[in-house]
Tab-separated table of C-alpha atoms in Angstrom:
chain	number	residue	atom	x	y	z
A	925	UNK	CA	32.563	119.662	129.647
A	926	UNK	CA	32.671	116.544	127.532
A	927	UNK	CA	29.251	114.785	126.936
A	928	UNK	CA	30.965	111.182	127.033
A	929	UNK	CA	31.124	109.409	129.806
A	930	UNK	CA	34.319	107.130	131.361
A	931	UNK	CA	34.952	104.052	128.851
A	932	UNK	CA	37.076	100.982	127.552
A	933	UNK	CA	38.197	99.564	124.715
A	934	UNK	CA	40.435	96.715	124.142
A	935	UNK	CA	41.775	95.157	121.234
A	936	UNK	CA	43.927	91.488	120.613
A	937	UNK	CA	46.746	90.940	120.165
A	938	UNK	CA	47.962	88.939	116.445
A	939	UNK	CA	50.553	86.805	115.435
A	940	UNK	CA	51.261	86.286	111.409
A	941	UNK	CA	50.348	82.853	110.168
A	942	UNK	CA	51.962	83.181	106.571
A	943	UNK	CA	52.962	86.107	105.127
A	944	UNK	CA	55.808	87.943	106.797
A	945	UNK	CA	57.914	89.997	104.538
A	946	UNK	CA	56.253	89.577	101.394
A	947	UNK	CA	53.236	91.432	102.511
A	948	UNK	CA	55.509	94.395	102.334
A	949	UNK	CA	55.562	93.607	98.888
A	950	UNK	CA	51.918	93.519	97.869
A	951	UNK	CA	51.421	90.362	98.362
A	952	UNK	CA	48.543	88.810	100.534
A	953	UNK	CA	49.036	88.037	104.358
A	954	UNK	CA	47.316	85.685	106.725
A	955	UNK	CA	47.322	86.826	110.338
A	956	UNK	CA	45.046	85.560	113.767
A	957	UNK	CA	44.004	87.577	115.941
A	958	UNK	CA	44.670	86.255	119.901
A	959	UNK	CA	42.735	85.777	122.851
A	960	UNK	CA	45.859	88.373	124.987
A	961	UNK	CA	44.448	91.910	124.926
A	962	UNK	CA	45.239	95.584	125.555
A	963	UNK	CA	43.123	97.419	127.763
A	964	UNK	CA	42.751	101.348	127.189
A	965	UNK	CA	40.693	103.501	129.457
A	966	UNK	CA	39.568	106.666	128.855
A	967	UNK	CA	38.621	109.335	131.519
A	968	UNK	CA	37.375	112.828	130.185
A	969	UNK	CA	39.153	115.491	132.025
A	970	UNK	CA	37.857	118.944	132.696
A	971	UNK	CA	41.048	120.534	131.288
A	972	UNK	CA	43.050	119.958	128.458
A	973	UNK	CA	45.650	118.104	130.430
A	974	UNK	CA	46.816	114.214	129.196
A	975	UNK	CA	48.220	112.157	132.012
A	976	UNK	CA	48.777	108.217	130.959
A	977	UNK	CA	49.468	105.672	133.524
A	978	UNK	CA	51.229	102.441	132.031
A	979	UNK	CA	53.545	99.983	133.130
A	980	UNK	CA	56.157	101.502	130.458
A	981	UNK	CA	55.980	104.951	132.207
A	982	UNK	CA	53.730	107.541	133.893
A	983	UNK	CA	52.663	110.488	131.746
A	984	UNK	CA	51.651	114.101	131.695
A	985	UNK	CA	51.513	116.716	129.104
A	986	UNK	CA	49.255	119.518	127.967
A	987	UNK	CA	46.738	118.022	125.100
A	988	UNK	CA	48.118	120.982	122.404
A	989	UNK	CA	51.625	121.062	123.165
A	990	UNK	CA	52.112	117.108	123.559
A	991	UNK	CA	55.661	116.270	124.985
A	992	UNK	CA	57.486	113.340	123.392
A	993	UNK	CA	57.648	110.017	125.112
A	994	UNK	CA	59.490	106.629	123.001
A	995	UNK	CA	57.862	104.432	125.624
A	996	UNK	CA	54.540	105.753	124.245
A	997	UNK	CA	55.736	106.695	120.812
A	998	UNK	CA	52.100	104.866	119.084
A	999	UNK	CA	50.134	106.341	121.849
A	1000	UNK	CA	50.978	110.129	121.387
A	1001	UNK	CA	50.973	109.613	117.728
A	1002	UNK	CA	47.520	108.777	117.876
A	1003	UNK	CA	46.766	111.217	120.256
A	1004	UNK	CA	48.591	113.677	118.045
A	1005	UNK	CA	46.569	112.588	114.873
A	1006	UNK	CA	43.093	113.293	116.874
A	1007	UNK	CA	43.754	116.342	119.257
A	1008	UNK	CA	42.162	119.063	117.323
A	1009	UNK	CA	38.751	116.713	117.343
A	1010	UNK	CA	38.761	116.065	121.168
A	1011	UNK	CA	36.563	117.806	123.629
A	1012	UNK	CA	38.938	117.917	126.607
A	1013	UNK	CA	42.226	116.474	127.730
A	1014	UNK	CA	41.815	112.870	129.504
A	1015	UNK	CA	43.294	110.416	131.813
A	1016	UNK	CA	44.308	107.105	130.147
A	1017	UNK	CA	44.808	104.154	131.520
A	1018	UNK	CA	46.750	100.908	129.712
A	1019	UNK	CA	46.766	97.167	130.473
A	1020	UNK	CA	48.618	94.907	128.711
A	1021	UNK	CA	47.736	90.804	129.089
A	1022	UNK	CA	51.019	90.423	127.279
A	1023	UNK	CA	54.497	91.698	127.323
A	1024	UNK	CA	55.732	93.999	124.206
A	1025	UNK	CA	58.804	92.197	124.147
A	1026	UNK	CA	56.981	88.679	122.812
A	1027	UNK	CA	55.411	89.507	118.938
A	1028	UNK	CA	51.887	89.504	119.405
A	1029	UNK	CA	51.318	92.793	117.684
A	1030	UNK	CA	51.507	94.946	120.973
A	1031	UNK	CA	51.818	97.979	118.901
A	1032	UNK	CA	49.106	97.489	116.384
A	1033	UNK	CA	46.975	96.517	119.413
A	1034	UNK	CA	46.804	99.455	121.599
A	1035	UNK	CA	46.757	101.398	117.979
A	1036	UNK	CA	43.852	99.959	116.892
A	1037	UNK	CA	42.364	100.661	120.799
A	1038	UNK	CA	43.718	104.237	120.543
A	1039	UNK	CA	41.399	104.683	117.428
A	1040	UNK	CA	38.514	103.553	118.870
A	1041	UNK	CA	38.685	105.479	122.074
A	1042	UNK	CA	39.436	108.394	120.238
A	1043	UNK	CA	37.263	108.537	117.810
A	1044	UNK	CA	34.299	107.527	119.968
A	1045	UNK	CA	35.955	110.363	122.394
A	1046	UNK	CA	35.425	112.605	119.238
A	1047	UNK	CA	31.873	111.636	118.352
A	1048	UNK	CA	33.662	110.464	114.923
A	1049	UNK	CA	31.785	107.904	113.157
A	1050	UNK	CA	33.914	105.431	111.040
A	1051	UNK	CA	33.614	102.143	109.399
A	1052	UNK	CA	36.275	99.816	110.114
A	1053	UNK	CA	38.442	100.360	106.433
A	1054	UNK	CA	38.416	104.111	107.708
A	1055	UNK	CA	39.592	103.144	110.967
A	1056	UNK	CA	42.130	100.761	109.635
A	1057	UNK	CA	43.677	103.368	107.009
A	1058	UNK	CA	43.748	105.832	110.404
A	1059	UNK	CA	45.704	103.254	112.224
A	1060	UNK	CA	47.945	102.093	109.340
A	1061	UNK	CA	48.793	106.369	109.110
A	1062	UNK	CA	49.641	106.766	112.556
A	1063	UNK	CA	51.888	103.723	112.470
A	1064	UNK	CA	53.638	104.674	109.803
A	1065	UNK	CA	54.343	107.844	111.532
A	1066	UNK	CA	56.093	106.101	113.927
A	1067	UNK	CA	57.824	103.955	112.018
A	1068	UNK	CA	59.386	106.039	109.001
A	1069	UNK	CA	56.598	104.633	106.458
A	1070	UNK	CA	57.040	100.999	107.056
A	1071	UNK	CA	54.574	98.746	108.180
A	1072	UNK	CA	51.927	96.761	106.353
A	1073	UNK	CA	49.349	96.629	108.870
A	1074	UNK	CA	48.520	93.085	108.627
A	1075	UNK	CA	48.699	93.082	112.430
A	1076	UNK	CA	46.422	96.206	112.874
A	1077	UNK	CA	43.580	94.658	110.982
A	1078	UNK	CA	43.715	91.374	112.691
A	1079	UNK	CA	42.977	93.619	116.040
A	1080	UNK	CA	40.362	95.479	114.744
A	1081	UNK	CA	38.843	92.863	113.119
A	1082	UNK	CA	39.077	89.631	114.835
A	1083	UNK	CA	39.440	86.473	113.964
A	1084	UNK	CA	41.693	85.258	111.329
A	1085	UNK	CA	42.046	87.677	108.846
A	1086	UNK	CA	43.121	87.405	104.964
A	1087	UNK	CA	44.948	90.416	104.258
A	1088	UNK	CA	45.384	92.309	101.309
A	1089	UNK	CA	47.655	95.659	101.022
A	1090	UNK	CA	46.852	96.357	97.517
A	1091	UNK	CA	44.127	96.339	96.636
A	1092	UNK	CA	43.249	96.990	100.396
A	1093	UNK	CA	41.293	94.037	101.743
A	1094	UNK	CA	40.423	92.271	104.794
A	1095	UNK	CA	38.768	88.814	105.002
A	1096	UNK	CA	37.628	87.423	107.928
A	1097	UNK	CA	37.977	83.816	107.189
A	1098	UNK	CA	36.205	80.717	109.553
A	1099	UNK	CA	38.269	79.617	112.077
A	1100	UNK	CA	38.737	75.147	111.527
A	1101	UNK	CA	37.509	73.363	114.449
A	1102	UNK	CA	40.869	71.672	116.366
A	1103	UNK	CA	42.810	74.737	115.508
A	1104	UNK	CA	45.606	74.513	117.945
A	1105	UNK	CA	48.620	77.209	117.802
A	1106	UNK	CA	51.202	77.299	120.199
A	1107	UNK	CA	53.968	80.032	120.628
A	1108	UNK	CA	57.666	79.429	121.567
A	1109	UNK	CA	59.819	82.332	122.219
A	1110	UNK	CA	63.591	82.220	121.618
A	1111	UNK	CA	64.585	84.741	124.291
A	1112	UNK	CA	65.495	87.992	122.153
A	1113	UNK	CA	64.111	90.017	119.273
A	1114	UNK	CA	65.335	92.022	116.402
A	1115	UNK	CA	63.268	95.028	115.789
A	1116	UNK	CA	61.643	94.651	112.704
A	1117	UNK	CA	63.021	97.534	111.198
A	1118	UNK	CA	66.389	96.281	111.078
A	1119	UNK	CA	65.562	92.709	110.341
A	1120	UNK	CA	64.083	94.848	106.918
A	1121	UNK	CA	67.239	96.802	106.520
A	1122	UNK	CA	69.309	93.627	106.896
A	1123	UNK	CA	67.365	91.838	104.074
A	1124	UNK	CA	67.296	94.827	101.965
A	1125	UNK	CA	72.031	94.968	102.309
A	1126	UNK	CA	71.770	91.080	102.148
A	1127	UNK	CA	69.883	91.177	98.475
A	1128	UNK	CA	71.526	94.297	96.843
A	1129	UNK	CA	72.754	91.961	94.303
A	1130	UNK	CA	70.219	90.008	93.079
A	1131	UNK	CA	66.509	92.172	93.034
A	1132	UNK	CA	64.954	90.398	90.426
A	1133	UNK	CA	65.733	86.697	92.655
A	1134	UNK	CA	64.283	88.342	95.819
A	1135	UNK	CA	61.536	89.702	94.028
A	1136	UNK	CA	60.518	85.974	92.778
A	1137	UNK	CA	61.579	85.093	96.398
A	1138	UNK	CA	58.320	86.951	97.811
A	1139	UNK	CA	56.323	85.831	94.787
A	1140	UNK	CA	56.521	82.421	95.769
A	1141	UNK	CA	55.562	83.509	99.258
A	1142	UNK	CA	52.458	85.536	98.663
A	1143	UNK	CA	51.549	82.130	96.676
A	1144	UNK	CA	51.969	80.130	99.625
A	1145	UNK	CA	49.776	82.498	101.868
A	1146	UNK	CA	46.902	82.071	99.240
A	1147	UNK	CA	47.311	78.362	99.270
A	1148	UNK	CA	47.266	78.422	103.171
A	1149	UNK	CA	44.126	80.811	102.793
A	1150	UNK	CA	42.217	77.865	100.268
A	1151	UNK	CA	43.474	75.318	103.151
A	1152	UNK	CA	41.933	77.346	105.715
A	1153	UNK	CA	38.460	77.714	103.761
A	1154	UNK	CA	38.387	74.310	103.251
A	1155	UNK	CA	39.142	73.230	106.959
A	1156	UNK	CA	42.567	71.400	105.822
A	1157	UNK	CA	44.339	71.348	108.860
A	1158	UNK	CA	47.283	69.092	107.442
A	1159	UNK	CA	47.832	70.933	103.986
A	1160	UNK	CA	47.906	74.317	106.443
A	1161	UNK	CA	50.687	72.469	108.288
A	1162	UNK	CA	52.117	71.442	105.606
A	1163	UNK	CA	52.369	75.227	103.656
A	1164	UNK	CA	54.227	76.108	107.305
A	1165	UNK	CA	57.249	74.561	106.513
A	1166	UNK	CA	56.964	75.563	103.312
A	1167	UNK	CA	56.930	79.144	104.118
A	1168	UNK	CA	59.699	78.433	106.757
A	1169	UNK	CA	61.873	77.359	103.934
A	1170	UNK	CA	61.304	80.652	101.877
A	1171	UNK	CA	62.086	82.611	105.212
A	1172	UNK	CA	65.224	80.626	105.381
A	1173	UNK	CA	66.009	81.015	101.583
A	1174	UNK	CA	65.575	85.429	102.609
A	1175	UNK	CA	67.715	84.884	105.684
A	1176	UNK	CA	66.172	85.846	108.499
A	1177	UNK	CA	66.563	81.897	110.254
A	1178	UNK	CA	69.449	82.021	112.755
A	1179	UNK	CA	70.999	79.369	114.868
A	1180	UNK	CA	68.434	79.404	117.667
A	1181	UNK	CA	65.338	79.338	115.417
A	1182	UNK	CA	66.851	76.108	112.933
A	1183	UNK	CA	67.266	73.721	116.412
A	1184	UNK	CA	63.852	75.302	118.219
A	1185	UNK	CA	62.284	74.498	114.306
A	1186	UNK	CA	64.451	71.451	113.841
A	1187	UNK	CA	63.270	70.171	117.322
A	1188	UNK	CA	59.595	70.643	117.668
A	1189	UNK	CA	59.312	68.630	114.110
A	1190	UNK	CA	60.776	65.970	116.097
A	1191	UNK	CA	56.964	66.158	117.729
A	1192	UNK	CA	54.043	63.947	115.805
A	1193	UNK	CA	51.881	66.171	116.971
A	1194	UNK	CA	52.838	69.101	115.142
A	1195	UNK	CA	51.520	69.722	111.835
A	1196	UNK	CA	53.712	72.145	111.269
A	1197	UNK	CA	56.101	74.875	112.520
A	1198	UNK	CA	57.760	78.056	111.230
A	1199	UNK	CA	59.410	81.513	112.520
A	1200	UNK	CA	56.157	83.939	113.462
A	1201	UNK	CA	57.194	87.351	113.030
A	1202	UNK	CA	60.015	88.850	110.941
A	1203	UNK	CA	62.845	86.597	112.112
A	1204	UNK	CA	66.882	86.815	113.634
A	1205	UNK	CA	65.315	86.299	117.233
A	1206	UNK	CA	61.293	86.520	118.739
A	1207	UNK	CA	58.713	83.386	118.281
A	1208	UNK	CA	58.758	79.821	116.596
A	1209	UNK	CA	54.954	79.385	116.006
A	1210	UNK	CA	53.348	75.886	115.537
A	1211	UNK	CA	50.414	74.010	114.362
A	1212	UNK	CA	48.502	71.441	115.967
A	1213	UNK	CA	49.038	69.791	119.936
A	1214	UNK	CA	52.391	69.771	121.298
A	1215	UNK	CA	53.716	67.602	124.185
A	1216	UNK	CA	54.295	68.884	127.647
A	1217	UNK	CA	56.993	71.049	127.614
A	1218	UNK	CA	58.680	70.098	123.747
A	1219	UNK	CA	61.438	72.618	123.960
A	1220	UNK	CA	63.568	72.696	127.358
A	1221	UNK	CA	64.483	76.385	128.109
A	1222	UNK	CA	61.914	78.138	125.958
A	1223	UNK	CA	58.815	79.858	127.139
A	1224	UNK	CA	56.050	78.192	125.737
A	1225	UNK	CA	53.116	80.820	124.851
A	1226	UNK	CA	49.954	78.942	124.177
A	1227	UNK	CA	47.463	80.850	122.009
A	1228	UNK	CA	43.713	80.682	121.082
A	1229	UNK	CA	42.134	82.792	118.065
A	1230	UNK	CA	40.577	85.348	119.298
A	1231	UNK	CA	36.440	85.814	117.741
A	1232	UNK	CA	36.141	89.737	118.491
A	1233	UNK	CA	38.605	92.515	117.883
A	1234	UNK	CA	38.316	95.735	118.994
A	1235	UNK	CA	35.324	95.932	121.667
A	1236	UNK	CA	34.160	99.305	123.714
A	1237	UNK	CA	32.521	99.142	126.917
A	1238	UNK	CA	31.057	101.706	129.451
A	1239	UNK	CA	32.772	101.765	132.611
A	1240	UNK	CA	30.857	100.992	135.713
């Protein structure tokens, strides 16, 4: 029989403040974690059996012979990565306080809760650069090798995060009193796998110009990072459209995005505004207060950094 008893972890959610695309490139990222969570709790089981209950599907499989499931496709390939280590099957449970289909980092989320449950399932001890490099493996098992896992160490960590592929670093940086973000999703979303291939066919001709391209863009997110030290909410705003611009300039604005963008500056309040995410479709995020209901026919997502990342709990 296992020695641990029921628990629960839960991690944030994250949405990129500056960095999309050129993080993929080396270059640094700077990503907030978000008071939405996932919820994952673990059961020990007496048996090597795995049954998952989700809102995405209901699952059962036998621990060494795991059966594949898309719905669950981060899941199982964490599951996968720790099965030798575990005790005992389990029953797992999984909240979401937000839907996959908006880009708050759903998938790095119940990753970086995966981890934790597992490993503390495991008795594994690990600091949270192990756990991160654990995460960033199992999500590029999923996804072919791509991924930077900006996202994934926003939800372990917490906070807003200044992340750095190579050399690996993460930087929890002070969140600015007044800090106000606000969400605005355009209906539909690209994955971002193909938004990469499309950018990838779109600048076959010219490497050397797109490499520049993210240059400029990794500059950017360390200006935005200096603005954010220093508590310079209007420089911050500022770098947005900046950024926005250089997304533009790669091609990933559409149609949609330019008039939800071209609208919401239309707003005082906003300090600034650009596509969150990896663009053709998902969120418009902005800086500072907006007015009731600034975009007519657009769900408006209103988000709060979130202080903690991943947390684990005892059940009752």
């Amino acid at each position: 029989m296992p020695s641990v008893s029921a628990f629960k972890v839960s991690a944030p959610g994250s949405t990129m403040l500056m960095g999309e695309h050129a993080v993929l490139q080396g270059e640094v990222a700077l990503v907030c974690a978000v008071d939405a969570r996932i919820e994952v709790t673990l059961r020990p089981r007496s048996d090597r059996q795995v049954h998952i209950h989700s809102s995405l599907c209901q699952y059962q499989s036998d621990l060494d012979r795991l059966t594949p499931q898309p719905a669950l496709s981060f899941v199982l390939a964490a599951v996968s990565a720790y099965r030798t280590q575990l005790p005992s099957g389990f029953d797992l449970i999984i909240e979401s306080g937000f839907s996959s289909t908006i880009g708050l980092g759903s998938s790095a989320a119940v990753t970086a809760a995966m981890v934790v449950a597992l490993e503390h399932f495991a008795s594994i001890e690990s600091t949270l650069l192990e756990q991160f490099r654990s995460g960033l493996a199992i999500i590029h098992t999923v996804q072919e090798g791509r991924g930077s896992g900006a996202d994934l160490a926003a939800s372990l960590s917490g906070g807003i995060v200044c992340f750095s592929p190579s050399p690996l670093q993460i930087e929890a940086l002070q969140c600015p009193d007044g800090l106000t973000l606000s969400l605005f999703y355009c209906g539909y979303k690209m994955k971002t796998p193909e938004v990469l291939r499309y950018v990838e066919s779109r600048w076959q001709q010219e490497p050397q110009l797109l490499q520049q391209l993210y240059r400029l863009m990794g500059e950017t997110s360390l200006a935005a990072v200096r603005a954010l030290k220093a508590a310079d909410l209007i420089t911050l705003g500022r770098l947005m459209q900046v950024y926005q611009g250089l997304m533009d300039a790669l091609g990933v604005n559409d149609a949609t995005l330019a008039k939800m963008l071209a609208d919401l500056r239309q707003d005082s309040a906003v300090l600034g505004s650009k596509i969150s995410g990896s663009g053709l479709g998902d969120c418009v995020l902005t800086l500072g207060k907006t007015t009731p209901q600034p975009l007519q026919g657009f769900s408006q997502i209103s988000i709060a950094p979130a202080k903690l990342g991943v947390m684990l709990t005892p059940c009752c």
